[in-house]
CSV table of N, CA and C in Angstrom, one decimal:
chain,number,residue,atom,x,y,z
A,1,UNK,N,1.0,-1.0,-0.1
A,1,UNK,CA,0.1,0.1,0.0
A,1,UNK,C,0.7,0.9,0.1
A,2,UNK,N,2.2,1.1,0.7
A,2,UNK,CA,2.9,2.3,0.6
A,2,UNK,C,3.5,2.4,-0.8
A,3,UNK,N,3.8,1.5,-1.5
A,3,UNK,CA,4.4,1.9,-2.5
A,3,UNK,C,3.6,2.3,-3.6
A,4,UNK,N,2.4,1.9,-3.6
A,4,UNK,CA,1.2,2.6,-4.5
A,4,UNK,C,1.4,4.0,-4.2
A,5,UNK,N,1.2,4.3,-3.2
A,5,UNK,CA,0.6,5.8,-2.7
A,5,UNK,C,2.2,6.6,-3.3
A,6,UNK,N,3.5,6.0,-3.4
A,6,UNK,CA,4.6,6.6,-3.8
A,6,UNK,C,4.1,6.5,-5.1
A,7,UNK,N,4.1,5.4,-6.0
A,7,UNK,CA,3.5,5.3,-7.3
A,7,UNK,C,2.5,6.5,-8.0
A,8,UNK,N,1.7,6.5,-6.8
A,8,UNK,CA,0.6,7.6,-7.2
A,8,UNK,C,1.0,9.1,-7.3
A,9,UNK,N,2.1,9.2,-6.3
A,9,UNK,CA,2.4,10.5,-6.3
A,9,UNK,C,3.2,11.2,-7.4
A,10,UNK,N,4.2,9.9,-7.7
A,10,UNK,CA,5.2,10.1,-8.8
A,10,UNK,C,4.5,10.6,-10.0
A,11,UNK,N,3.2,9.6,-10.8
A,11,UNK,CA,2.5,9.7,-11.9
A,11,UNK,C,2.1,11.1,-11.6
A,12,UNK,N,1.6,11.4,-10.6
A,12,UNK,CA,0.7,12.7,-10.7
A,12,UNK,C,2.1,13.5,-11.0
A,13,UNK,N,3.0,13.8,-10.3
A,13,UNK,CA,3.9,14.6,-10.6
A,13,UNK,C,4.6,14.8,-11.7
A,14,UNK,N,4.6,13.7,-12.5
A,14,UNK,CA,5.2,13.4,-14.0
A,14,UNK,C,4.3,14.1,-14.8
A,15,UNK,N,2.8,13.8,-14.6
A,15,UNK,CA,1.7,14.6,-15.5
A,15,UNK,C,1.6,15.6,-15.2
A,16,UNK,N,1.8,16.4,-14.3
A,16,UNK,CA,2.0,18.1,-13.9
A,16,UNK,C,3.3,18.6,-14.5
A,17,UNK,N,4.2,18.0,-15.0
A,17,UNK,CA,5.6,18.3,-15.3
A,17,UNK,C,5.7,18.0,-16.9
A,18,UNK,N,4.4,17.2,-17.4
A,18,UNK,CA,4.2,16.9,-19.2
A,18,UNK,C,3.4,18.4,-19.1
A,19,UNK,N,2.3,18.3,-18.5
A,19,UNK,CA,1.3,19.5,-18.6
A,19,UNK,C,2.0,21.2,-18.4
A,20,UNK,N,2.8,21.1,-17.9
A,20,UNK,CA,3.7,22.1,-17.7
A,20,UNK,C,4.8,22.3,-18.9
A,21,UNK,N,5.3,21.6,-19.3
A,21,UNK,CA,6.2,21.6,-20.5
A,21,UNK,C,5.1,22.3,-21.7
A,22,UNK,N,3.8,21.4,-21.6
A,22,UNK,CA,3.4,21.6,-23.1
A,22,UNK,C,2.8,23.3,-23.0
A,23,UNK,N,2.2,23.5,-22.0
A,23,UNK,CA,1.6,25.0,-22.0
A,23,UNK,C,2.8,26.0,-22.1
A,24,UNK,N,4.0,26.0,-21.3
A,24,UNK,CA,4.9,26.8,-21.8
A,24,UNK,C,5.8,26.8,-23.0
A,25,UNK,N,5.4,25.8,-23.6
A,25,UNK,CA,6.4,25.4,-25.3
A,25,UNK,C,5.5,26.4,-26.4
A,26,UNK,N,4.1,26.5,-25.7
A,26,UNK,CA,3.4,27.4,-26.9
A,26,UNK,C,2.5,26.4,-27.8
A,27,UNK,N,2.6,25.1,-27.8
A,27,UNK,CA,2.0,24.2,-28.2
A,27,UNK,C,0.6,24.4,-28.3
A,28,UNK,N,-0.1,24.5,-27.4
A,28,UNK,CA,-1.3,24.9,-27.4
A,28,UNK,C,-2.0,26.3,-27.8
A,29,UNK,N,-1.2,27.4,-28.0
A,29,UNK,CA,-1.4,28.4,-28.6
A,29,UNK,C,-1.6,28.7,-30.1
A,30,UNK,N,-2.5,29.4,-30.3
A,30,UNK,CA,-2.6,29.5,-31.9
A,30,UNK,C,-1.3,30.4,-32.5
A,31,UNK,N,-0.6,31.3,-31.6
A,31,UNK,CA,0.2,32.3,-31.9
A,31,UNK,C,1.3,31.8,-31.1
A,32,UNK,N,2.7,31.9,-31.5
A,32,UNK,CA,3.8,31.4,-30.6
A,32,UNK,C,5.1,32.5,-31.4
A,33,UNK,N,5.1,33.6,-30.3
A,33,UNK,CA,5.9,34.8,-30.8
A,33,UNK,C,7.8,34.3,-30.5
A,34,UNK,N,7.6,33.5,-29.7
A,34,UNK,CA,8.9,32.8,-29.5
A,34,UNK,C,9.6,32.1,-30.4
A,35,UNK,N,8.8,31.6,-31.5
A,35,UNK,CA,8.9,30.9,-32.8
A,35,UNK,C,9.7,31.6,-33.6
A,36,UNK,N,9.3,32.7,-34.2
A,36,UNK,CA,9.6,34.0,-34.8
A,36,UNK,C,10.7,34.6,-34.3
A,37,UNK,N,11.0,35.0,-33.1
A,37,UNK,CA,12.3,35.1,-32.7
A,37,UNK,C,13.4,34.2,-32.9
A,38,UNK,N,12.9,32.9,-32.2
A,38,UNK,CA,13.6,32.0,-32.2
A,38,UNK,C,14.5,31.6,-33.6
A,39,UNK,N,13.8,32.0,-34.7
A,39,UNK,CA,14.0,31.4,-36.1
A,39,UNK,C,15.0,32.6,-36.7
A,40,UNK,N,14.7,33.9,-36.2
A,40,UNK,CA,15.4,34.9,-37.0
A,40,UNK,C,16.8,34.8,-36.2
A,41,UNK,N,16.6,34.7,-34.8
A,41,UNK,CA,18.3,34.6,-34.0
A,41,UNK,C,19.0,33.4,-34.7
A,42,UNK,N,18.5,32.6,-35.3
A,42,UNK,CA,19.2,31.6,-35.9
A,42,UNK,C,19.7,31.5,-37.1
A,43,UNK,N,18.8,32.3,-37.6
A,43,UNK,CA,19.1,32.7,-39.1
A,43,UNK,C,20.3,33.8,-39.1
A,44,UNK,N,20.1,34.6,-38.6
A,44,UNK,CA,21.3,35.4,-38.3
A,44,UNK,C,22.3,34.9,-37.8
A,45,UNK,N,22.5,34.3,-36.7
A,45,UNK,CA,23.5,33.3,-36.2
A,45,UNK,C,24.6,32.6,-36.9
A,46,UNK,N,24.0,32.1,-38.1
A,46,UNK,CA,24.2,31.0,-38.9
A,46,UNK,C,25.0,31.7,-40.0
A,47,UNK,N,24.4,32.8,-40.4
A,47,UNK,CA,25.0,33.8,-41.1
A,47,UNK,C,26.1,34.4,-40.8
A,48,UNK,N,26.1,34.9,-39.6
A,48,UNK,CA,27.1,35.2,-39.0
A,48,UNK,C,28.6,34.2,-39.1
A,49,UNK,N,28.2,33.2,-38.8
A,49,UNK,CA,29.2,31.8,-38.7
A,49,UNK,C,29.9,31.6,-40.0
A,50,UNK,N,29.1,32.1,-41.2
A,50,UNK,CA,30.0,32.0,-42.6
A,50,UNK,C,30.1,33.4,-43.0
A,51,UNK,N,30.6,34.1,-42.3
A,51,UNK,CA,30.8,35.4,-42.7
A,51,UNK,C,29.7,36.7,-43.3
A,52,UNK,N,28.6,36.1,-43.3
A,52,UNK,CA,27.7,36.8,-44.3
A,52,UNK,C,27.2,37.9,-43.1
A,53,UNK,N,26.6,39.3,-44.1
A,53,UNK,CA,26.0,40.3,-43.2
A,53,UNK,C,24.3,39.7,-42.8
A,54,UNK,N,24.1,39.9,-41.9
A,54,UNK,CA,22.6,39.9,-40.9
A,54,UNK,C,21.6,40.3,-42.0
A,55,UNK,N,20.4,39.4,-41.9
A,55,UNK,CA,19.4,40.2,-42.6
A,55,UNK,C,18.3,40.5,-41.8
A,56,UNK,N,17.7,41.8,-42.2
A,56,UNK,CA,16.7,42.9,-41.4
A,56,UNK,C,15.7,42.1,-41.9
A,57,UNK,N,14.5,42.2,-40.7
A,57,UNK,CA,13.1,41.9,-40.9
A,57,UNK,C,12.6,43.3,-41.9
A,58,UNK,N,11.9,42.9,-42.8
A,58,UNK,CA,11.1,44.0,-43.4
A,58,UNK,C,9.3,43.4,-43.3
A,59,UNK,N,9.3,44.7,-43.3
A,59,UNK,CA,7.7,44.4,-42.9
A,59,UNK,C,6.8,44.0,-44.5
A,60,UNK,N,7.3,44.6,-45.3
A,60,UNK,CA,6.3,43.8,-46.7
A,60,UNK,C,6.6,42.4,-46.7
A,61,UNK,N,7.9,41.9,-46.7
A,61,UNK,CA,8.1,40.7,-47.1
A,61,UNK,C,7.3,39.8,-46.1
A,62,UNK,N,7.4,40.6,-44.6
A,62,UNK,CA,6.4,39.9,-43.9
A,62,UNK,C,5.1,39.8,-43.8
A,63,UNK,N,4.4,40.7,-44.5
A,63,UNK,CA,3.1,40.5,-45.1
A,63,UNK,C,3.0,39.4,-45.9
A,64,UNK,N,3.9,39.6,-47.0
A,64,UNK,CA,3.5,38.3,-48.1
A,64,UNK,C,3.8,37.2,-47.5
A,65,UNK,N,4.8,36.9,-46.4
A,65,UNK,CA,5.0,35.5,-45.8
A,65,UNK,C,4.3,35.1,-45.2
A,66,UNK,N,3.5,35.9,-44.4
A,66,UNK,CA,2.5,35.7,-43.4
A,66,UNK,C,1.1,35.0,-44.7
A,67,UNK,N,0.7,35.9,-45.4
A,67,UNK,CA,-0.3,35.6,-46.4
A,67,UNK,C,-0.1,34.1,-47.1
A,68,UNK,N,1.4,33.9,-47.0
A,68,UNK,CA,1.5,32.6,-47.8
A,68,UNK,C,1.6,31.6,-46.9
A,69,UNK,N,1.7,32.0,-45.6
A,69,UNK,CA,2.0,30.9,-44.6
A,69,UNK,C,0.4,30.7,-44.0
A,70,UNK,N,-0.8,31.7,-44.2
A,70,UNK,CA,-2.0,31.3,-44.1
A,70,UNK,C,-2.6,30.4,-45.4
A,71,UNK,N,-2.2,31.0,-46.8
A,71,UNK,CA,-2.5,30.1,-47.5
A,71,UNK,C,-2.4,28.5,-47.5
A,72,UNK,N,-1.1,28.1,-47.1
A,72,UNK,CA,-0.7,27.1,-47.0
A,72,UNK,C,-1.4,26.1,-46.0
A,73,UNK,N,-1.7,26.8,-44.7
A,73,UNK,CA,-2.3,26.7,-43.6
A,73,UNK,C,-3.7,25.5,-43.9
A,74,UNK,N,-4.3,26.6,-45.0
A,74,UNK,CA,-5.7,26.5,-45.3
A,74,UNK,C,-5.8,25.3,-46.4
A,75,UNK,N,-4.9,24.8,-47.4
A,75,UNK,CA,-4.9,24.0,-48.0
A,75,UNK,C,-3.3,23.8,-48.4
A,76,UNK,N,-2.7,22.9,-47.5
A,76,UNK,CA,-1.3,22.4,-47.8
A,76,UNK,C,-1.1,21.8,-49.0
A,77,UNK,N,-2.0,21.1,-49.5
A,77,UNK,CA,-1.7,20.1,-50.5
A,77,UNK,C,-1.9,21.0,-51.8
A,78,UNK,N,-2.8,22.0,-51.9
A,78,UNK,CA,-3.5,22.9,-52.9
A,78,UNK,C,-2.5,23.9,-53.0
A,79,UNK,N,-1.6,24.4,-52.1
A,79,UNK,CA,-0.7,25.5,-52.4
A,79,UNK,C,0.2,25.7,-53.6
A,80,UNK,N,0.1,26.3,-54.3
A,80,UNK,CA,1.0,27.1,-55.2
A,80,UNK,C,2.4,27.7,-55.2
A,81,UNK,N,3.3,27.2,-55.9
A,81,UNK,CA,4.5,27.6,-55.7
A,81,UNK,C,4.8,29.1,-55.9
A,82,UNK,N,5.2,29.7,-54.8
A,82,UNK,CA,5.3,31.1,-55.0
A,82,UNK,C,6.0,31.8,-56.6
A,83,UNK,N,6.4,30.9,-57.1
A,83,UNK,CA,6.9,31.4,-58.7
A,83,UNK,C,5.8,31.8,-59.4
A,84,UNK,N,4.5,31.1,-59.2
A,84,UNK,CA,3.2,31.4,-59.9
A,84,UNK,C,2.6,32.5,-59.3
A,85,UNK,N,3.1,32.9,-58.2
A,85,UNK,CA,2.3,34.1,-57.7
A,85,UNK,C,2.8,35.5,-57.9
A,86,UNK,N,2.2,36.6,-57.5
A,86,UNK,CA,3.2,37.9,-57.8
A,86,UNK,C,3.3,38.4,-56.6
A,87,UNK,N,4.7,38.0,-56.5
A,87,UNK,CA,5.2,38.3,-55.1
A,87,UNK,C,6.7,38.7,-55.4
A,88,UNK,N,7.2,39.3,-54.3
A,88,UNK,CA,8.6,39.7,-54.7
A,88,UNK,C,9.5,38.8,-53.9
A,89,UNK,N,11.3,38.7,-54.1
A,89,UNK,CA,12.0,37.9,-53.6
A,89,UNK,C,11.9,36.3,-53.7
A,90,UNK,N,12.5,35.7,-52.7
A,90,UNK,CA,12.4,34.0,-52.9
A,90,UNK,C,11.8,33.5,-51.7
A,91,UNK,N,11.0,32.7,-51.9
A,91,UNK,CA,10.2,32.3,-50.8
A,91,UNK,C,10.6,30.9,-50.3
A,92,UNK,N,10.5,30.3,-48.7
A,92,UNK,CA,10.6,28.9,-48.3
A,92,UNK,C,9.6,28.5,-47.8
A,93,UNK,N,8.9,27.6,-47.9
A,93,UNK,CA,7.9,27.1,-46.7
A,93,UNK,C,8.3,25.8,-46.1
A,94,UNK,N,7.9,25.8,-44.8
A,94,UNK,CA,8.5,24.4,-43.6
A,94,UNK,C,7.2,24.3,-43.1
A,95,UNK,N,6.7,23.2,-43.0
A,95,UNK,CA,5.8,22.7,-41.9
A,95,UNK,C,6.4,21.9,-40.9
A,96,UNK,N,6.1,22.7,-39.6
A,96,UNK,CA,6.5,21.9,-38.6
A,96,UNK,C,5.5,21.3,-37.4
A,97,UNK,N,5.7,20.5,-37.0
A,97,UNK,CA,4.6,20.1,-35.9
A,97,UNK,C,4.7,20.3,-35.0
A,98,UNK,N,3.9,20.9,-34.2
A,98,UNK,CA,3.5,21.7,-33.0
A,98,UNK,C,4.4,20.6,-31.7
A,99,UNK,N,3.9,19.2,-31.5
A,99,UNK,CA,4.6,18.5,-30.6
A,99,UNK,C,6.1,18.7,-30.9
A,100,UNK,N,7.0,18.9,-31.7
A,100,UNK,CA,8.2,18.7,-32.0
A,100,UNK,C,8.7,20.3,-31.0
A,101,UNK,N,7.8,21.0,-31.4
A,101,UNK,CA,8.7,22.3,-30.5
A,101,UNK,C,8.3,21.9,-29.1
A,102,UNK,N,6.9,21.2,-28.6
A,102,UNK,CA,7.0,21.1,-27.3
A,102,UNK,C,8.0,20.0,-26.9
A,103,UNK,N,8.6,18.9,-27.5
A,103,UNK,CA,9.7,17.9,-27.4
A,103,UNK,C,11.1,18.9,-27.7
A,104,UNK,N,11.0,19.7,-28.2
A,104,UNK,CA,12.5,20.4,-28.4
A,104,UNK,C,12.6,21.2,-27.2
A,105,UNK,N,11.6,22.0,-26.6
A,105,UNK,CA,11.4,22.9,-25.2
A,105,UNK,C,12.3,21.9,-23.7
A,106,UNK,N,12.1,20.4,-24.1
A,106,UNK,CA,12.7,19.7,-23.0
A,106,UNK,C,13.9,19.2,-23.3
A,107,UNK,N,14.4,19.7,-24.6
A,107,UNK,CA,15.5,18.8,-25.4
A,107,UNK,C,15.7,17.8,-25.5
A,108,UNK,N,14.7,17.3,-26.5
A,108,UNK,CA,15.1,15.8,-26.7
A,108,UNK,C,14.8,16.0,-28.4
A,109,UNK,N,14.9,16.9,-29.0
A,109,UNK,CA,14.6,17.1,-30.5
A,109,UNK,C,15.4,18.1,-30.9
A,110,UNK,N,16.0,18.1,-32.0
A,110,UNK,CA,16.6,19.1,-32.7
A,110,UNK,C,15.8,20.3,-32.7
A,111,UNK,N,16.4,21.6,-33.0
A,111,UNK,CA,15.3,22.6,-32.5
A,111,UNK,C,15.0,22.8,-34.6
A,112,UNK,N,13.7,23.6,-34.7
A,112,UNK,CA,13.2,23.9,-35.8
A,112,UNK,C,14.1,24.4,-36.6
A,113,UNK,N,15.1,25.0,-36.6
A,113,UNK,CA,16.1,25.8,-37.5
A,113,UNK,C,17.0,24.5,-37.8
A,114,UNK,N,17.5,23.4,-37.6
A,114,UNK,CA,18.2,22.5,-37.9
A,114,UNK,C,17.1,21.6,-38.5
A,115,UNK,N,16.3,21.3,-38.1
A,115,UNK,CA,15.9,20.4,-39.1
A,115,UNK,C,14.8,20.9,-40.1
A,116,UNK,N,14.6,22.3,-40.4
A,116,UNK,CA,14.5,23.1,-41.7
A,116,UNK,C,15.4,22.7,-42.7
A,117,UNK,N,17.2,23.1,-42.0
A,117,UNK,CA,18.0,23.3,-42.8
A,117,UNK,C,18.5,21.7,-43.6
A,118,UNK,N,17.8,20.6,-42.5
A,118,UNK,CA,18.0,19.4,-43.1
A,118,UNK,C,17.4,18.9,-44.1
A,119,UNK,N,16.1,19.3,-43.9
A,119,UNK,CA,14.9,19.1,-44.9
A,119,UNK,C,15.0,19.6,-46.2
A,120,UNK,N,15.3,20.9,-46.2
A,120,UNK,CA,15.0,21.9,-47.5
A,120,UNK,C,16.4,22.4,-47.8
A,121,UNK,N,16.8,21.9,-48.9
A,121,UNK,CA,18.1,22.6,-49.3
A,121,UNK,C,18.1,23.8,-50.1
A,122,UNK,N,16.9,24.0,-50.5
A,122,UNK,CA,16.5,25.6,-51.0
A,122,UNK,C,16.7,26.7,-50.0
A,123,UNK,N,16.3,26.5,-48.7
A,123,UNK,CA,16.5,27.2,-47.5
A,123,UNK,C,17.5,27.4,-47.2
A,124,UNK,N,18.4,25.9,-47.1
A,124,UNK,CA,19.7,26.4,-46.9
A,124,UNK,C,20.6,27.0,-47.8
A,125,UNK,N,20.4,26.7,-49.2
A,125,UNK,CA,20.9,28.2,-50.0
A,125,UNK,C,20.8,29.7,-49.8
A,126,UNK,N,19.1,29.6,-49.5
A,126,UNK,CA,18.8,30.9,-49.3
A,126,UNK,C,19.4,31.7,-48.2
A,127,UNK,N,19.8,30.7,-47.3
A,127,UNK,CA,20.5,31.2,-45.9
A,127,UNK,C,21.7,32.0,-46.1
A,128,UNK,N,22.4,31.2,-46.8
A,128,UNK,CA,23.8,31.2,-47.2
A,128,UNK,C,24.0,32.2,-48.3
A,129,UNK,N,23.0,32.8,-49.1
A,129,UNK,CA,23.1,33.9,-50.2
A,129,UNK,C,23.4,35.1,-49.6
A,130,UNK,N,24.5,35.4,-50.0
A,130,UNK,CA,25.1,36.8,-49.4
A,130,UNK,C,24.5,38.0,-49.8
A,131,UNK,N,23.6,38.0,-51.1
A,131,UNK,CA,23.1,38.8,-51.6
A,131,UNK,C,22.1,39.5,-51.1
A,132,UNK,N,21.3,38.4,-50.2
A,132,UNK,CA,20.3,38.8,-49.3
A,132,UNK,C,20.1,39.7,-48.1
A,133,UNK,N,19.5,40.8,-47.8
A,133,UNK,CA,19.8,41.7,-46.9
A,133,UNK,C,18.5,41.8,-46.1
A,134,UNK,N,17.4,41.4,-46.5
A,134,UNK,CA,15.9,41.4,-46.0
A,134,UNK,C,15.2,40.3,-45.8
A,135,UNK,N,14.6,40.0,-44.9
A,135,UNK,CA,13.9,38.7,-44.9
A,135,UNK,C,12.8,39.2,-44.1
A,136,UNK,N,11.3,38.4,-44.4
A,136,UNK,CA,10.4,38.7,-44.0
A,136,UNK,C,9.6,36.9,-43.5
A,137,UNK,N,9.1,36.9,-42.3
A,137,UNK,CA,8.8,35.8,-41.9
A,137,UNK,C,7.4,35.7,-41.5
A,138,UNK,N,6.6,35.0,-41.8
A,138,UNK,CA,5.4,34.6,-41.5
A,138,UNK,C,4.7,33.0,-41.0
A,139,UNK,N,4.2,32.9,-40.0
A,139,UNK,CA,3.9,31.8,-39.4
A,139,UNK,C,2.7,31.6,-38.6
A,140,UNK,N,1.9,30.5,-39.7
A,140,UNK,CA,0.6,30.3,-38.9
A,140,UNK,C,0.3,29.1,-38.4
A,141,UNK,N,-0.6,28.6,-37.8
A,141,UNK,CA,-0.6,27.2,-37.2
A,141,UNK,C,-2.3,26.7,-37.4
A,142,UNK,N,-2.4,25.6,-37.1
A,142,UNK,CA,-3.4,24.8,-36.7
A,142,UNK,C,-3.7,24.1,-35.5
A,143,UNK,N,-3.8,23.1,-35.1
A,143,UNK,CA,-4.1,22.4,-34.2
A,143,UNK,C,-3.0,21.7,-34.1
A,144,UNK,N,-2.3,21.0,-35.2
A,144,UNK,CA,-1.0,20.2,-35.0
A,144,UNK,C,0.1,20.9,-35.6
A,145,UNK,N,0.2,22.0,-36.6
A,145,UNK,CA,1.4,22.0,-37.0
A,145,UNK,C,1.7,23.7,-37.2
A,146,UNK,N,2.6,24.2,-37.7
A,146,UNK,CA,2.9,25.5,-37.6
A,146,UNK,C,3.4,25.4,-39.2
A,147,UNK,N,3.2,26.6,-40.1
A,147,UNK,CA,3.5,26.8,-41.5
A,147,UNK,C,4.1,28.1,-41.5
A,148,UNK,N,5.4,27.8,-41.8
A,148,UNK,CA,6.5,28.8,-41.6
A,148,UNK,C,6.8,29.1,-43.1
A,149,UNK,N,7.1,30.5,-43.3
A,149,UNK,CA,7.5,31.0,-44.7
A,149,UNK,C,8.4,32.2,-44.5
A,150,UNK,N,9.6,31.9,-45.0
A,150,UNK,CA,10.5,33.1,-45.2
A,150,UNK,C,10.6,33.6,-46.4
A,151,UNK,N,10.5,34.8,-46.6
A,151,UNK,CA,10.6,35.4,-48.1
A,151,UNK,C,12.2,36.4,-47.9
A,152,UNK,N,12.8,35.9,-48.9
A,152,UNK,CA,14.1,36.6,-48.7
A,152,UNK,C,14.3,37.8,-49.9
A,153,UNK,N,14.9,38.9,-49.7
A,153,UNK,CA,15.2,39.6,-50.7
A,153,UNK,C,16.5,40.6,-50.5
């Protein structure tokens, strides 16, 4: 009986810990402003490590990226390539599972940036393009994923 009580206390503590991590990771929120700042910081850190100039946030590019992000969220399979749309700059689109962000916050999975670089070679090329000076980042989400778009110029 004594061990059953201890087991029950440990189980409740573990569930409380998981709930705390999920809430603080932003997984339950529709918006996660930490995600945008995390991505911009990592982009500029990576550019600095390759002796490239930092990119600045551009409001116009961010508006375009946000629109494309929302279009992708509404219909990911029907999303048309940015080359077919009237937008400026180069566009990268990445769909990132929300659960991965929560798991990352407890240190069990590579962060968003590393996953994006590994999966999307176009993003890696855009990241290391010394000609780009401005960036716009748009992030939208549904219950399961973040739809992240970068516009480079």
